[in-house]
Coordinates of C-alpha atoms and ligand atoms in Angstrom, one line a residue:
X14 CA -1.0 3.5 9.9
X15 CA -2.0 0.5 12.1
X16 CA -3.5 -2.5 10.4
X17 CA -7.2 -2.3 10.4
X18 CA -9.2 -5.3 11.2
X19 CA -11.7 -4.8 8.4
X20 CA -11.9 -3.8 4.8
X21 CA -15.2 -2.3 5.2
X22 CA -15.0 1.1 3.6
X23 CA -17.9 2.6 5.5
X24 CA -16.1 1.7 8.8
X25 CA -12.6 2.9 7.6
X26 CA -13.9 6.0 6.3
X27 CA -15.7 6.8 9.5
X28 CA -12.7 5.9 11.6
X29 CA -10.4 8.2 9.5
X30 CA -12.9 11.0 10.2
X31 CA -12.6 10.3 13.9
X32 CA -8.8 10.2 13.8
X33 CA -8.7 13.4 12.1
X34 CA -11.0 14.9 14.6
X35 CA -9.4 13.8 17.9
X36 CA -5.7 13.4 16.7
X37 CA -4.6 10.4 18.8
X38 CA -0.9 9.5 19.4
X39 CA -1.8 5.7 18.7
X40 CA -4.6 3.8 17.4
X41 CA -5.5 0.2 18.4
X42 CA -8.1 -2.1 16.9
X43 CA -9.6 -4.5 19.7
X44 CA -9.6 -7.8 18.3
X45 CA -11.0 -9.3 21.5
X46 CA -8.1 -11.7 22.2
X47 CA -7.1 -12.5 25.6
X48 CA -3.5 -11.5 24.9
X49 CA -4.5 -8.1 23.8
X50 CA -6.9 -7.6 26.8
X51 CA -4.0 -9.0 29.2
X52 CA -1.6 -6.2 28.0
X53 CA -4.4 -3.5 28.3
X54 CA -5.1 -4.5 31.9
X55 CA -1.4 -4.5 32.6
X56 CA -1.2 -0.9 31.1
X57 CA -4.2 0.4 33.1
X58 CA -2.7 -1.0 36.3
X59 CA 0.6 0.7 35.6
X60 CA -1.2 4.2 35.1
X61 CA -3.5 3.4 38.2
X62 CA -6.7 3.5 36.0
X63 CA -7.5 0.1 37.5
X64 CA -6.1 -1.7 40.6
X65 CA -5.6 -5.6 40.5
X66 CA -7.4 -7.2 43.4
X67 CA -6.5 -10.2 45.5
X68 CA -6.1 -12.8 42.8
X69 CA -6.5 -15.8 45.1
X70 CA -10.0 -14.4 46.4
X71 CA -11.1 -12.6 43.2
X72 CA -9.2 -14.0 40.3
X73 CA -9.3 -11.7 37.2
X74 CA -11.0 -8.9 39.2
X75 CA -10.1 -5.4 39.1
X76 CA -11.1 -2.2 41.0
X77 CA -11.6 1.2 39.4
X78 CA -12.6 4.6 41.0
X79 CA -14.3 7.4 38.7
X80 CA -14.0 10.9 39.3
X81 CA -16.3 12.1 42.2
X82 CA -18.0 14.5 39.9
X83 CA -18.8 11.4 37.5
X84 CA -20.6 8.7 39.3
X85 CA -23.9 8.3 37.6
X86 CA -25.8 8.9 34.4
X87 CA -26.5 12.5 33.6
X88 CA -29.8 12.8 32.4
X89 CA -29.7 16.6 31.9
X90 CA -26.6 16.4 29.7
X91 CA -28.1 13.6 27.5
X92 CA -29.6 14.8 24.4
X93 CA -31.6 13.2 21.4
X94 CA -30.5 15.1 18.4
X95 CA -32.9 14.4 15.6
X96 CA -33.8 17.0 12.8
X97 CA -37.3 17.9 14.3
X98 CA -37.5 18.7 17.9
X99 CA -41.0 17.3 17.9
X100 CA -39.6 13.8 17.2
X101 CA -37.5 13.9 20.4
X102 CA -40.7 14.6 22.4
X103 CA -41.4 16.5 25.6
X104 CA -39.5 14.0 27.9
X105 CA -36.1 14.2 26.1
X106 CA -33.6 17.0 25.9
X107 CA -33.2 17.9 22.2
X108 CA -30.4 19.5 20.3
X109 CA -30.5 20.1 16.4
X110 CA -27.9 17.6 14.8
X111 CA -26.1 20.6 13.3
X112 CA -25.6 22.2 16.7
X113 CA -24.8 18.9 18.5
X114 CA -22.2 18.0 16.0
X115 CA -20.6 21.4 16.0
X116 CA -20.5 21.5 19.7
X117 CA -19.2 18.0 19.8
X118 CA -16.5 18.7 17.2
X119 CA -15.3 21.6 19.3
X120 CA -15.0 19.3 22.4
X121 CA -13.5 16.5 20.5
X122 CA -11.0 18.6 18.6
X123 CA -7.6 17.0 19.2
X124 CA -8.8 15.7 22.5
X125 CA -6.8 12.5 22.0
X126 CA -3.4 14.1 21.5
X127 CA -0.9 12.0 23.6
X128 CA -3.6 9.3 24.2
X129 CA -4.3 6.1 22.5
X130 CA -7.5 5.6 20.6
X131 CA -9.1 2.2 20.9
X132 CA -11.5 0.9 18.2
X133 CA -14.0 -1.6 19.7
X134 CA -16.2 -3.6 17.2
X135 CA -18.8 -5.2 19.2
X136 CA -22.3 -7.2 18.8
X137 CA -25.4 -6.4 20.8
X138 CA -26.9 -9.9 21.0
X139 CA -25.3 -13.3 20.2
X140 CA -23.1 -12.9 17.0
X141 CA -25.2 -14.2 14.2
X142 CA -28.6 -14.0 16.0
X143 CA -31.4 -12.4 13.8
X144 CA -32.0 -10.1 16.7
X145 CA -28.4 -8.9 17.0
X146 CA -26.8 -5.6 15.9
X147 CA -23.4 -4.5 15.4
X148 CA -21.9 -1.3 16.9
X149 CA -18.3 0.1 17.0
X150 CA -17.2 2.3 19.8
X151 CA -14.1 4.5 19.5
X152 CA -12.6 5.6 23.1
X153 CA -9.7 6.8 24.8
X154 CA -10.5 4.7 27.9
X155 CA -9.0 1.3 28.7
X156 CA -11.6 1.1 31.4
X157 CA -14.4 1.3 28.7
X158 CA -12.6 -1.5 26.6
X159 CA -12.5 -3.8 29.7
X160 CA -16.1 -3.2 30.6
X161 CA -17.3 -3.6 27.0
X162 CA -15.6 -6.8 27.0
X163 CA -17.8 -8.1 29.8
X164 CA -21.0 -6.3 28.7
X165 CA -20.8 -7.1 25.0
X166 CA -19.2 -9.5 22.4
X167 CA -16.2 -7.5 21.3
X168 CA -13.6 -8.2 18.5
X169 CA -13.1 -9.7 15.3
X170 CA -16.1 -11.9 15.2
X171 CA -18.4 -8.8 15.1
X172 CA -16.5 -7.2 12.2
X173 CA -16.8 -10.3 10.2
X174 CA -20.6 -10.6 11.0
X175 CA -20.8 -6.8 9.8
X176 CA -19.2 -7.8 6.6
X177 CA -19.4 -4.9 4.1
X178 CA -22.4 -3.5 5.4
X179 CA -22.9 0.1 6.6
X180 CA -25.5 -0.9 9.2
X181 CA -23.6 -0.3 12.6
X182 CA -24.0 2.2 15.3
X183 CA -21.1 4.5 15.4
X184 CA -19.9 5.7 18.9
X185 CA -17.4 8.1 19.8
X186 CA -16.3 8.7 23.4
X187 CA -13.6 10.5 25.0
X188 CA -13.1 11.3 28.6
X189 CA -11.6 14.7 27.6
X190 CA -10.8 16.4 30.8
X191 CA -14.1 15.3 32.7
X192 CA -15.2 18.8 32.6
X193 CA -18.8 18.5 33.9
X194 CA -19.7 21.7 32.1
X195 CA -18.8 20.2 28.7
X196 CA -20.2 16.8 29.5
X197 CA -22.6 15.6 26.8
X198 CA -24.0 12.5 25.5
X199 CA -25.5 13.0 22.2
X200 CA -27.6 10.6 20.2
X201 CA -28.3 11.0 16.5
X202 CA -30.9 8.3 15.9
X203 CA -31.3 9.2 12.2
X204 CA -27.5 8.7 11.7
X205 CA -26.9 5.6 14.1
X206 CA -24.5 7.8 16.0
X207 CA -23.6 8.4 19.5
X208 CA -21.1 11.0 20.8
X209 CA -20.2 11.0 24.4
X210 CA -17.6 13.4 26.1
X211 CA -16.1 14.4 29.4
X212 CA -17.5 11.5 31.2
X213 CA -15.9 8.1 32.3
X214 CA -18.7 6.4 33.9
X215 CA -21.2 3.6 33.2
X216 CA -24.2 4.4 31.1
X217 CA -22.5 7.6 29.8
X218 CA -19.7 5.9 28.2
X219 CA -20.4 2.2 27.7
X220 CA -22.1 3.1 24.5
X221 CA -23.5 -0.4 23.8
X222 CA -25.9 -0.3 26.8
X223 CA -28.2 2.6 27.3
X224 CA -27.0 4.7 24.4
X225 CA -27.4 1.9 21.6
X226 CA -29.3 -0.9 23.2
X227 CA -32.2 1.3 24.4
X228 CA -32.0 5.0 23.0
X229 CA -30.8 4.2 19.5
X230 CA -32.4 0.6 19.3
X231 CA -35.7 2.1 20.5
X232 CA -35.9 4.2 17.5
X233 CA -34.8 1.3 15.2
X234 CA -37.5 -0.8 16.7
X235 CA -40.1 1.8 16.0
X236 CA -38.9 2.0 12.3
X237 CA -38.5 -1.7 11.8
X238 CA -41.3 -3.3 14.0
X239 CA -39.5 -4.6 17.1
X240 CA -39.0 -3.3 20.6
X241 CA -36.1 -2.3 22.6
X242 CA -37.1 -2.3 26.3
X243 CA -35.5 -1.5 29.8
X244 CA -36.4 -5.0 30.8
X245 CA -35.0 -8.0 32.7
X246 CA -35.9 -11.5 31.4
X247 CA -36.3 -14.7 33.5
X248 CA -37.6 -18.1 33.1
X249 CA -39.6 -20.0 35.8
X250 CA -39.3 -23.8 35.7
X251 CA -42.1 -25.7 37.3
X252 CA -41.7 -29.5 38.8
X253 CA -42.8 -30.8 35.4
X254 CA -39.6 -29.0 33.8
X255 CA -41.9 -26.7 31.8
X256 CA -40.3 -23.2 31.5
X257 CA -42.3 -20.0 31.1
X258 CA -40.6 -16.6 30.5
X259 CA -41.3 -13.2 31.9
X260 CA -39.8 -9.9 31.1
X261 CA -40.0 -6.9 33.6
X262 CA -39.5 -3.2 33.4
X263 CA -38.4 -1.4 36.5
X264 CA -36.4 1.9 36.6
X265 CA -32.6 1.7 37.4
X266 CA -31.9 0.4 40.9
X267 CA -35.4 -0.8 41.8
X268 CA -34.4 -4.4 41.8
X269 CA -34.2 -5.6 38.3
X270 CA -31.1 -7.6 38.9
X271 CA -32.6 -9.2 42.1
X272 CA -35.6 -10.3 40.5
X273 CA -33.8 -11.8 37.4
X274 CA -31.6 -13.8 39.8
X275 CA -34.3 -14.8 42.4
X276 CA -33.9 -18.0 44.1
X277 CA -37.4 -19.3 45.1
X278 CA -38.3 -19.9 48.8
X279 CA -37.4 -23.2 50.2
X280 CA -40.9 -24.9 49.8
X281 CA -40.7 -24.2 46.2
X282 CA -37.2 -25.4 45.7
X283 CA -38.1 -28.6 47.4
X284 CA -41.0 -29.1 44.9
X285 CA -38.6 -28.5 42.2
X286 CA -39.3 -24.8 40.9
X287 CA -36.4 -23.0 39.5
X288 CA -35.8 -19.4 38.2
X289 CA -33.3 -19.1 35.2
X290 CA -31.8 -15.7 34.5
X291 CA -31.8 -14.6 30.9
X292 CA -31.0 -10.8 31.2
X293 CA -31.1 -8.3 34.1
X294 CA -31.5 -4.8 32.3
X295 CA -32.4 -4.8 28.5
X296 CA -34.7 -6.9 26.3
X297 CA -35.1 -6.9 22.6
X298 CA -38.4 -8.2 21.5
X299 CA -39.7 -9.3 18.3
X300 CA -43.0 -11.0 17.1
X301 CA -42.4 -14.3 15.6
X302 CA -44.5 -16.5 13.1
X303 CA -46.4 -18.0 16.1
X304 CA -47.8 -14.5 17.0
X305 CA -45.8 -14.3 20.3
X306 CA -43.1 -12.0 21.5
X307 CA -39.8 -13.4 21.6
X308 CA -36.9 -11.8 23.5
X309 CA -33.2 -11.8 23.7
X310 CA -30.7 -10.1 26.2
X311 CA -28.5 -7.9 23.9
X312 CA -25.8 -7.9 26.6
X313 CA -23.3 -10.3 27.8
X314 CA -22.8 -9.0 31.3
X315 CA -24.3 -7.4 34.4
X316 CA -23.6 -3.7 35.4
X317 CA -25.1 -4.0 38.8
X318 CA -25.8 -1.9 41.7
X319 CA -23.3 -3.1 44.5
X320 CA -24.6 -1.7 47.8
X321 CA -27.2 -3.8 49.2
X322 CA -26.1 -6.9 47.3
X323 CA -25.2 -9.9 49.6
X324 CA -25.5 -13.5 49.7
X325 CA -28.7 -13.3 51.2
X326 CA -30.3 -10.7 49.1
X327 CA -28.8 -11.9 45.7
X328 CA -26.7 -15.1 46.1
X329 CA -26.4 -15.4 42.3
X330 CA -25.2 -11.8 41.7
X331 CA -22.5 -12.2 44.4
X332 CA -21.3 -15.7 42.7
X333 CA -21.2 -13.7 39.4
X334 CA -18.8 -11.2 40.8
X335 CA -16.2 -14.0 42.1
X336 CA -14.1 -13.8 39.0
X337 CA -13.4 -11.6 36.0
X338 CA -15.3 -8.8 37.4
X339 CA -14.6 -5.0 37.5
X340 CA -15.8 -3.1 40.6
X341 CA -16.5 0.6 40.4
X342 CA -16.6 3.0 43.2
X343 CA -16.9 0.6 46.0
X344 CA -14.8 0.5 49.1
X345 CA -11.3 -1.0 48.8
X346 CA -10.3 -3.2 51.9
X347 CA -6.5 -2.6 52.3
X348 CA -5.9 -5.5 54.6
X349 CA -6.7 -8.1 52.0
X350 CA -7.0 -6.1 48.8
X351 CA -10.6 -7.1 48.4
X352 CA -13.8 -4.9 48.0
X353 CA -16.5 -3.9 50.3
X354 CA -19.9 -2.0 50.1
X355 CA -22.7 -1.3 52.3
X356 CA -24.6 -4.6 53.5
X357 CA -21.9 -6.6 51.9
X358 CA -21.6 -8.4 55.3
X359 CA -21.7 -7.6 58.8
X360 CA -17.9 -7.2 58.9
X361 CA -16.8 -3.9 57.4
X362 CA -13.0 -3.3 57.0
X363 CA -11.5 -1.0 59.4
X364 CA -8.5 -0.3 57.1
X365 CA -9.9 0.7 53.9
X366 CA -10.3 3.3 51.2
X367 CA -13.8 4.8 50.4
X368 CA -15.1 5.3 46.9
X369 CA -13.3 8.7 46.8
X370 CA -10.0 7.1 47.8
X371 CA -9.9 8.5 51.2
X372 CA -8.9 6.4 54.5
X373 CA -12.1 4.8 55.7
X374 CA -12.8 2.8 58.7
X375 CA -16.0 0.9 58.2
X376 CA -16.6 0.4 62.0
X377 CA -16.3 4.0 63.1
X378 CA -17.0 6.2 60.0
X379 CA -20.3 7.7 59.5
X380 CA -19.7 8.2 55.7
X381 CA -20.5 5.3 53.3
X382 CA -17.7 3.4 52.0
X383 CA -19.1 2.7 48.6
X384 CA -20.9 5.2 46.4
X385 CA -24.9 4.3 46.5
X386 CA -24.4 4.0 42.6
X387 CA -21.3 2.1 42.9
X388 CA -21.3 -1.0 40.5
X389 CA -19.9 -4.3 39.5
X390 CA -19.4 -5.5 35.9
X391 CA -19.7 -9.1 35.9
X392 CA -19.8 -11.9 32.9
X393 CA -23.4 -13.2 32.7
X394 CA -21.8 -16.6 32.2
X395 CA -20.6 -16.6 35.6
X396 CA -24.1 -16.4 37.1
X397 CA -25.1 -19.9 38.6
X398 CA -28.7 -19.3 37.6
X399 CA -28.0 -18.3 34.1
X400 CA -30.5 -20.0 31.7
X401 CA -29.3 -22.6 29.2
X402 CA -31.3 -20.4 26.6
X403 CA -29.6 -17.2 27.5
X404 CA -27.7 -17.1 24.2
X405 CA -30.3 -18.7 22.0
X406 CA -30.2 -16.9 18.8
X407 CA -34.1 -17.3 18.4
X408 CA -34.6 -15.8 21.8
X409 CA -37.2 -17.1 24.5
X410 CA -41.1 -16.6 24.3
X411 CA -42.5 -14.1 26.6
X412 CA -45.7 -15.3 28.6
X413 CA -45.9 -12.0 30.8
X414 CA -44.7 -8.6 30.9
X415 CA -44.4 -6.9 34.4
X416 CA -44.2 -3.3 34.9
X417 CA -43.3 -1.8 38.5
X418 CA -41.7 0.9 40.5
X419 CA -40.9 1.9 44.0
X420 CA -44.2 3.3 45.5
X421 CA -44.8 3.7 49.0
X422 CA -48.5 3.9 48.4
X423 CA -51.1 3.5 45.7
X424 CA -49.9 0.7 43.7
X425 CA -50.9 -2.8 45.3
X426 CA -48.5 -5.8 45.3
X427 CA -49.7 -7.0 42.0
X428 CA -52.6 -6.6 39.5
X429 CA -53.3 -7.6 36.0
X430 CA -54.4 -5.4 33.2
X431 CA -57.6 -6.1 31.4
X432 CA -56.0 -6.5 28.0
X433 CA -53.0 -5.3 26.0
X434 CA -54.4 -1.8 25.4
X435 CA -54.9 -1.4 29.2
X436 CA -51.6 -3.0 29.9
X437 CA -50.0 -0.2 27.8
X438 CA -51.8 2.3 29.9
X439 CA -50.5 0.6 33.0
X440 CA -46.9 0.8 31.6
X441 CA -47.4 4.3 30.3
X442 CA -48.6 5.5 33.6
X443 CA -45.9 3.8 36.0
X444 CA -44.2 5.9 38.4
X445 CA -41.4 5.5 40.8
X446 CA -39.2 7.1 43.3
X447 CA -36.0 8.4 42.0
X448 CA -32.6 6.6 42.9
X449 CA -29.0 7.1 42.9
X450 CA -28.7 5.6 39.4
X451 CA -29.1 9.1 37.9
X452 CA -27.5 12.4 39.3
X453 CA -30.2 14.5 40.9
X454 CA -32.5 14.3 43.9
X455 CA -33.2 10.8 45.3
X456 CA -36.7 9.6 46.6
X457 CA -39.0 11.8 44.6
X458 CA -41.9 10.4 42.5
X459 CA -41.6 10.8 38.8
X460 CA -43.5 9.3 36.1
X461 CA -41.4 6.9 34.2
X462 CA -43.4 5.1 31.6
X463 CA -42.2 1.5 31.0
X464 CA -39.0 2.5 32.9
X465 CA -37.9 4.2 29.7
X466 CA -38.1 7.9 30.5
X467 CA -34.4 8.2 30.4
X468 CA -33.9 5.9 27.7
X469 CA -36.4 6.4 24.9
X470 CA -34.8 7.8 21.7
X471 CA -37.8 9.4 20.0
X472 CA -41.1 11.1 21.1
X473 CA -42.7 8.8 23.9
X474 CA -46.1 9.6 22.5
X475 CA -45.1 7.6 19.3
X476 CA -43.6 5.0 21.5
X477 CA -46.9 4.4 23.3
X478 CA -48.3 4.2 19.7
X479 CA -45.8 1.8 18.8
X480 CA -46.6 -0.4 21.9
X481 CA -50.4 -0.2 21.0
X482 CA -49.4 -1.4 17.3
X483 CA -47.2 -4.2 18.5
X484 CA -50.1 -5.6 20.6
X485 CA -52.2 -5.7 17.5
X486 CA -49.7 -7.2 15.3
X487 CA -48.9 -10.0 17.7
X488 CA -52.0 -12.3 17.8
X489 CA -50.7 -14.1 21.0
X490 CA -49.1 -11.2 23.0
X491 CA -48.1 -11.6 26.7
X492 CA -50.2 -10.6 29.5
X493 CA -49.4 -7.5 31.2
X494 CA -49.0 -7.0 35.0
X495 CA -47.9 -4.5 37.5
X496 CA -46.1 -5.1 40.9
X497 CA -44.9 -3.1 43.6
X498 CA -42.6 -4.8 46.2
X499 CA -42.2 -1.3 48.0
X500 CA -45.4 -0.5 49.6
X501 CA -45.1 0.6 53.2
X502 CA -47.3 1.0 56.2
X503 CA -47.8 4.3 58.1
X504 CA -44.6 3.9 60.0
X505 CA -42.7 3.6 56.7
X506 CA -42.0 -0.1 57.1
X507 CA -42.1 -2.3 54.0
X508 CA -45.3 -4.5 54.0
X509 CA -43.8 -7.2 51.8
X510 CA -40.7 -9.2 52.5
X511 CA -39.6 -9.0 48.9
X512 CA -36.4 -10.7 47.4
X513 CA -36.9 -14.5 47.0
X514 CA -40.4 -14.3 48.4
X515 CA -41.3 -12.3 45.3
X516 CA -41.5 -15.7 43.6
X517 CA -45.0 -16.2 45.4
X518 CA -46.2 -13.3 43.1
X519 CA -44.6 -14.5 40.1
X520 CA -46.5 -17.8 40.6
X521 CA -49.8 -16.0 40.6
X522 CA -48.6 -14.3 37.4
X523 CA -47.9 -17.5 35.6
X524 CA -51.0 -19.1 36.8
X525 CA -53.1 -16.3 35.5
X526 CA -51.4 -16.5 32.1
X527 CA -52.3 -20.4 32.3
X528 CA -56.0 -19.5 33.4
X529 CA -55.3 -21.6 36.5
X530 CA -56.3 -19.0 39.0
X531 CA -59.2 -16.6 39.4
X532 CA -59.0 -12.9 40.4
X533 CA -61.2 -10.0 41.4
X534 CA -61.8 -7.5 38.9
X535 CA -61.5 -4.1 40.6
X536 CA -61.1 -0.5 39.5
X537 CA -57.5 -0.9 38.2
X538 CA -57.7 -4.4 36.7
X539 CA -57.5 -7.8 38.2
X540 CA -56.3 -8.2 41.7
X541 CA -55.5 -11.6 43.4
X542 CA -57.8 -12.9 45.9
X543 CA -56.2 -12.7 49.2
X544 CA -56.0 -16.6 49.5
X545 CA -54.6 -17.0 46.1
X546 CA -51.1 -15.6 47.1
X547 CA -49.2 -18.5 48.6
X548 CA -47.9 -17.5 52.0
X549 CA -47.0 -20.9 53.3
X550 CA -43.7 -20.6 55.4
X551 CA -44.0 -17.0 55.3
X552 CA -44.7 -14.9 58.5
X553 CA -47.2 -12.4 57.1
X554 CA -50.7 -11.7 58.7
X555 CA -53.9 -11.7 56.5
X556 CA -54.3 -8.2 57.6
X557 CA -51.0 -7.1 56.1
X558 CA -51.6 -9.1 52.9
X559 CA -55.2 -7.4 52.6
X560 CA -53.5 -4.0 53.0
X561 CA -51.1 -4.9 50.3
X562 CA -54.1 -5.4 47.9
X563 CA -56.2 -2.6 48.8
X564 CA -57.0 0.5 46.8
X565 CA -56.9 3.8 48.6
X566 CA -59.3 6.2 46.7
X567 CA -57.5 9.2 47.7
X568 CA -54.1 8.3 46.6
X569 CA -55.5 7.0 43.2
X570 CA -57.4 10.1 42.8
X571 CA -54.0 12.1 43.2
X572 CA -52.3 9.8 40.8
X573 CA -54.9 10.4 38.2
X574 CA -54.3 14.0 38.4
X575 CA -50.6 13.7 38.0
X576 CA -51.2 11.2 34.9
X577 CA -53.4 13.8 33.5
X578 CA -50.6 16.5 33.7
X579 CA -48.1 14.0 32.3
X580 CA -50.3 12.9 29.3
X581 CA -51.0 16.7 28.7
X582 CA -47.3 17.1 27.7
X583 CA -47.8 14.9 24.6
X584 CA -50.4 17.1 23.1
X585 CA -51.9 15.2 20.0
X586 CA -49.0 12.8 19.9
X587 CA -50.6 11.0 22.8
X588 CA -52.7 7.9 21.4
X589 CA -56.4 8.3 21.7
X590 CA -56.5 4.7 23.3
X591 CA -54.5 6.0 26.3
X592 CA -56.9 8.9 27.1
X593 CA -59.8 6.4 26.7
X594 CA -58.0 4.2 29.3
X595 CA -57.6 7.1 31.5
X596 CA -61.3 8.0 31.4
X597 CA -62.2 4.3 32.5
X598 CA -59.6 4.5 35.4
X599 CA -61.2 8.0 36.4
X600 CA -64.8 6.6 36.4
X601 CA -63.8 3.4 38.2
X602 CA -61.9 5.3 41.0
X603 CA -64.8 7.8 41.3
X604 CA -67.1 5.0 41.8
X605 CA -64.9 3.4 44.7
X606 CA -66.5 3.7 48.0
X607 CA -63.6 4.2 50.5
Ligands
SAT717 O1 -25.3 3.8 34.4 S1 -26.2 2.8 33.7 O2 -27.1 3.5 33.0 O3 -25.5 1.8 32.8 C1 -27.0 1.8 34.7 C2 -28.5 2.2 35.1 O4 -28.6 3.5 35.3 O5 -29.4 1.5 34.9
MN718 MN1 -30.8 -0.1 33.8

């Protein structure tokens, strides 16, 4: 028997059970040392699991291709397994814990024969922060170990922090045979347990991320009076050196990473404005003694979408990927052993392999070189805009919460909710066009409350109630806003330039929080006066700006119908306050006169 890294009997007993179930050839405890990681990388290079990239251009960087049947989160194979179906709610797949454990045991049975089992202790959040939580992931994939090393704080430290406690999230993952028909991601919120089988991709297998830090943690937050949200966190520094923090929830692949790492337009930079990145995907929020919501980023890296990322669209993300990064499912340039993806630059490689590993000529091929959901896993500390407070154990105080999605019509560029309750309604009625981050059809509108639809570990009706509750408990809660960078004209062209220019909208938001700017109260909340969005140095007509801020009665009436249908699913779990807000909106839209 190998030397365990802990004497914690809760951990040892559980590890033994998993060993008996999966029957591995070897067992390796991950201590987090560079020496151990080095030997794992070597091993994975020998088997072809990862490929070492050009170490002059990309020091410490590796390339990985997943099975073509396994390139995104599988929402229809993702289950919340709590004892009562009602507690999973109408937006989650449910399976009884008995059935899920039985099915899982069957699939995991001896699945690691001839394989090595890796036991990864990790901390979500800076080790020792009062916000942080410990997890242990058992896996048979070195790719998972190497990614977890970037995305979380792994190794001995986390076990020491856990001590003798039984309060840790138990994750078991096996690639098994990557059989799609036996692919399951089971969450047992009542047991702090996650079982994932037959996948080797991203959110299905890096169990610290969506499975723990959102699905399990959202349930823990519900029970323990805090919140786990699908949000980026950023700080805006003004020329006086004051920093205000914003968190923002957008669905997967809708630009959270871009907003988190935004570089203000030149005019602002010259005046001394800066944006600081705290996190790009997940926020854990708690109310502190001052009555405000404080947030940490529980992760330590970025698992960002590669295609579309370039030095113009997101300079800071590009810089983050220059060392110690793992690239998954992008194109491999065979001429200099580097990576490429759509919109990387204007110089696609002619002699390359695409994300499937087939020969690919970027000049002549009509196929994409990188999968639309191909990713980089990059250490947060690489990011030039990383906030000096990104690992502050006490977190950062949040002034504003932003909700948003991809909407061609309906939602204006930005609006502010009237108060917390209305803000919760705005979040609960968010909708967005689907993206490649999840398997299934791309580009269809679906309601995605708080961008948590695929990530809420309990009944979303209760989740809305928890949001309302937190607003009552915080005597100084953040102001809540909604943005939409994706509005188009009748020709389908984007009306707003987006990217760095989004800073102009953030400025209005911060000014609203500070009571420095007026607004118009319209049917859906407070909308900026056209002249209050600073468009200096931007080539945008007043007419365009006006159309970005107008409300179209017909599309709102349509949206209301869809909200009614969506709310209807929750039956009496839907908080009454949200129905009240819906009635107010209905009335207001009815009274609109266009
Ligand atoms: O695949 S992940 O869930 O980790 C990324 C995402 O969909 O946001
Ligand atoms: Mn995400």
